[in-house]
Short mmCIF file of C-alpha atoms in Angstrom, two decimals:
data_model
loop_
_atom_site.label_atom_id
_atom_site.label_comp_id
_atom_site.label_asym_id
_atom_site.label_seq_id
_atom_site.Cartn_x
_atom_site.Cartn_y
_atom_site.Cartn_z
CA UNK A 1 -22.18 115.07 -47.76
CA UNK A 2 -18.92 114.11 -46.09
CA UNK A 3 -19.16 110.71 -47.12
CA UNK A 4 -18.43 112.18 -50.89
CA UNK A 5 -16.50 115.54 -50.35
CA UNK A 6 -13.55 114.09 -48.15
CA UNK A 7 -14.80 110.44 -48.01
CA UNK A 8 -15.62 110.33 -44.36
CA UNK A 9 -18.01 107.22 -42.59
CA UNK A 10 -20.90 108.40 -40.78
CA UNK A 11 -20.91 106.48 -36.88
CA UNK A 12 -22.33 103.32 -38.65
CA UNK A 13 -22.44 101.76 -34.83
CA UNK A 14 -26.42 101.70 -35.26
CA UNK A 15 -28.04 99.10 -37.56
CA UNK A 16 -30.78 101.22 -38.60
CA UNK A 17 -28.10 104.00 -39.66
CA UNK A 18 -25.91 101.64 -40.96
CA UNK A 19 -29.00 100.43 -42.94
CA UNK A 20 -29.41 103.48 -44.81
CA UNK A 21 -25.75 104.73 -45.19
CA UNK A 22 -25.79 101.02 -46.85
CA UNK A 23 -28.95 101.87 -48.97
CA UNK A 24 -27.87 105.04 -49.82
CA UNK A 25 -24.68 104.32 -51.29
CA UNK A 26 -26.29 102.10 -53.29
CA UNK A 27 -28.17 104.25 -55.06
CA UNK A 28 -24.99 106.59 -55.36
CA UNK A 29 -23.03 107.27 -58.89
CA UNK A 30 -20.65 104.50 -57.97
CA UNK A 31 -19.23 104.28 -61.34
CA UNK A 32 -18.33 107.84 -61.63
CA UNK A 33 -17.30 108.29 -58.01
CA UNK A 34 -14.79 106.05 -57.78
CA UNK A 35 -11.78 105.13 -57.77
CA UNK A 36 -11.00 108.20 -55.18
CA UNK A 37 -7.75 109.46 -55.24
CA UNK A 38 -5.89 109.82 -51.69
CA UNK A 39 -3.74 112.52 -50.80
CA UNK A 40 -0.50 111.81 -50.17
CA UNK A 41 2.69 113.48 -48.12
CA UNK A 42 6.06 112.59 -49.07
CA UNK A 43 9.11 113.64 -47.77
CA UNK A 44 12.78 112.42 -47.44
CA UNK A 45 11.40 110.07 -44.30
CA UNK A 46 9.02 108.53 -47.03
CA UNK A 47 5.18 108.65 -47.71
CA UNK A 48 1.66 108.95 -45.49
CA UNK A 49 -1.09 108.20 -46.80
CA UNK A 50 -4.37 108.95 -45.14
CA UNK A 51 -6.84 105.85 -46.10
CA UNK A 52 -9.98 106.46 -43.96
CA UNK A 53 -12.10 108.76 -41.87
CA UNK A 54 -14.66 107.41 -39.93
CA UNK A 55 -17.42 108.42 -37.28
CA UNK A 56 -17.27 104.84 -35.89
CA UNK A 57 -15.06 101.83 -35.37
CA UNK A 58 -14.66 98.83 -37.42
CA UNK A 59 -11.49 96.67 -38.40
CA UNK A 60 -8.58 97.36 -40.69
CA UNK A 61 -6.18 94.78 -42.65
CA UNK A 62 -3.43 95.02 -44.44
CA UNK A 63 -3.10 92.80 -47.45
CA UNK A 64 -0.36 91.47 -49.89
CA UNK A 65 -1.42 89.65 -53.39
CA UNK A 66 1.27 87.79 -55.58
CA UNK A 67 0.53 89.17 -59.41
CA UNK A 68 -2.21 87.02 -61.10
CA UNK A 69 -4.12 86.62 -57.92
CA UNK A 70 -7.87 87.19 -57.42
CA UNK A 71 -9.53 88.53 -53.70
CA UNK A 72 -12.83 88.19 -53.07
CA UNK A 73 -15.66 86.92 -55.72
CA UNK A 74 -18.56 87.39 -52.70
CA UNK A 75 -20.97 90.12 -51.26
CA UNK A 76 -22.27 91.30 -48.00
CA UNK A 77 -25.72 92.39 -47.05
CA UNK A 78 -24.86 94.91 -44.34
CA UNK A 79 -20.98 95.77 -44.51
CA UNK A 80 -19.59 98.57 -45.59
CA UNK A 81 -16.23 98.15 -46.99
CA UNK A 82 -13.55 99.92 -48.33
CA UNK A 83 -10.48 98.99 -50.56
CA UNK A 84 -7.31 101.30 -50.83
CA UNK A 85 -4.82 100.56 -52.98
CA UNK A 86 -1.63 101.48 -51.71
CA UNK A 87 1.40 100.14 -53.63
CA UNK A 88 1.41 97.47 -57.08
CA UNK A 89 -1.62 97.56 -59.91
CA UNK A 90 -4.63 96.69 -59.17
CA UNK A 91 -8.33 95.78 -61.11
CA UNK A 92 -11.66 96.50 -58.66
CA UNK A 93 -14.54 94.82 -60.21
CA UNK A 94 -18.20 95.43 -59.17
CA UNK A 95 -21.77 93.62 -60.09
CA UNK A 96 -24.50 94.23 -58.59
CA UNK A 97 -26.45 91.71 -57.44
CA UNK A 98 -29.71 90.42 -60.19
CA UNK A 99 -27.67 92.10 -62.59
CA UNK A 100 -24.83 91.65 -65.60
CA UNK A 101 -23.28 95.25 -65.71
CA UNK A 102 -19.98 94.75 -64.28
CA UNK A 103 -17.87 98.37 -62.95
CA UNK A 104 -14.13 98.16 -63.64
CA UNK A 105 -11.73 100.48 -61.87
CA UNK A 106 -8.12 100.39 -62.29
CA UNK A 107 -5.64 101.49 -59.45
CA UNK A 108 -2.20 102.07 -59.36
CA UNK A 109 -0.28 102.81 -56.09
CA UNK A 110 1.74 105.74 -57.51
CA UNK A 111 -1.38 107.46 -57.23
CA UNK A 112 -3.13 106.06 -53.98
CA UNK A 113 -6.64 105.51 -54.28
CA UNK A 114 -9.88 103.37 -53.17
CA UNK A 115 -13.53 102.04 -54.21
CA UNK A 116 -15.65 101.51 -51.34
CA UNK A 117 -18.07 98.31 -51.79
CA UNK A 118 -21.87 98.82 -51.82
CA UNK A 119 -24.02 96.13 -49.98
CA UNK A 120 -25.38 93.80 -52.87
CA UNK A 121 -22.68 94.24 -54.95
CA UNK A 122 -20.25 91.58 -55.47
CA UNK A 123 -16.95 92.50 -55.95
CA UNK A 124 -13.26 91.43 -56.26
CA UNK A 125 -9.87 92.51 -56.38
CA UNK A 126 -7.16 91.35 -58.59
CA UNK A 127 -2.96 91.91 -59.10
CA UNK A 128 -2.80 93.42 -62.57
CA UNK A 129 1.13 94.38 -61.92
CA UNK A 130 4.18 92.27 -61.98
CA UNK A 131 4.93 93.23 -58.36
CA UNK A 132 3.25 92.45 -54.85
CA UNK A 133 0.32 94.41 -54.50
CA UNK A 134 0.07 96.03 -50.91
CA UNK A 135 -3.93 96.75 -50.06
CA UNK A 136 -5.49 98.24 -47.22
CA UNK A 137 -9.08 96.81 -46.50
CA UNK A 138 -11.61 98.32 -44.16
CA UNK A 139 -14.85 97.13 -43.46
CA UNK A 140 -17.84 98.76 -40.32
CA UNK A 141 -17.52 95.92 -38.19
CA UNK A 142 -15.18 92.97 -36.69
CA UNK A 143 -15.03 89.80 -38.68
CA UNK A 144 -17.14 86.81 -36.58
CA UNK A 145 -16.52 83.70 -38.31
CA UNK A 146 -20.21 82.92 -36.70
CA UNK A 147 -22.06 85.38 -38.57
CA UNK A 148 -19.60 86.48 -41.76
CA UNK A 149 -22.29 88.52 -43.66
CA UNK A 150 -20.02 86.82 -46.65
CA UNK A 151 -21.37 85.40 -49.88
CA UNK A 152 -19.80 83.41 -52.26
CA UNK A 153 -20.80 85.02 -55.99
CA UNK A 154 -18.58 85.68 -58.78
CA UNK A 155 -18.15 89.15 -60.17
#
């Protein structure tokens, strides 16, 4: 599939597709998939990092975390979401939901890389390094503060 050979979203615009894109990944070899490793271009101007392909629209974010600092600790039910690690250390944890089994992936942003978040799953992200970590977050649909799809649970 695309979604696993070059990491590319299907158009998740339709619930029942975005349904079982969600289900499917689920049920996907999370722990030996990720973290994904993106490819990046650098020149004399710098670096470019391609984070995302997708089919359909969404919202991205940019993040900064001061070392020591914990993101996240909650789930969603019908979001998918992606976390790309861009510059600083950083520790992805995953649980799924019902369950104790917790996935650990380390990123560093020498190498660029991401874990996308499963539905049921709750997950976190934490500053491992001594520096700022820089973190690009993308997620199938606009945040409504009326209907979040966020739930507090601890990894």
């Amino acid at each position: 599939s695309l979604y696993f050979e070059k990491g590319e979203f299907p158009d998740l615009t339709d619930p029942f597709i975005r349904n079982l894109f969600n289900t499917f990944v689920c049920y996907s070899d999370i722990e030996n998939h990720f973290p994904v490793k993106l490819n990046q271009k650098t020149d004399e101007r710098g670096s470019f990092i391609e984070t995302i392909r997708m089919n359909s629209g969404g919202q991205g974010s940019f993040s900064t975390t001061k070392p020591g600092i914990t993101r996240g600790n909650h789930f969603h039910t019908r979001k998918a979401e992606r976390f790309a690690v861009i510059k600083g250390k950083a520790l992805i944890q995953l649980r799924r939901i019902g369950t104790d089994k917790v996935m650990i992936f380390e990123l560093d942003g020498k190498e660029p890389a991401y874990v996308d978040m499963p539905i049921w799953y709750t997950h976190n992200i934490t500053n491992v390094g001594n520096d700022e970590l820089y973190t690009i977050f993308w997620i199938n649909e606009f945040f409504v503060p009326a209907d979040p799809d966020t739930y507090f649970e601890k990894v």
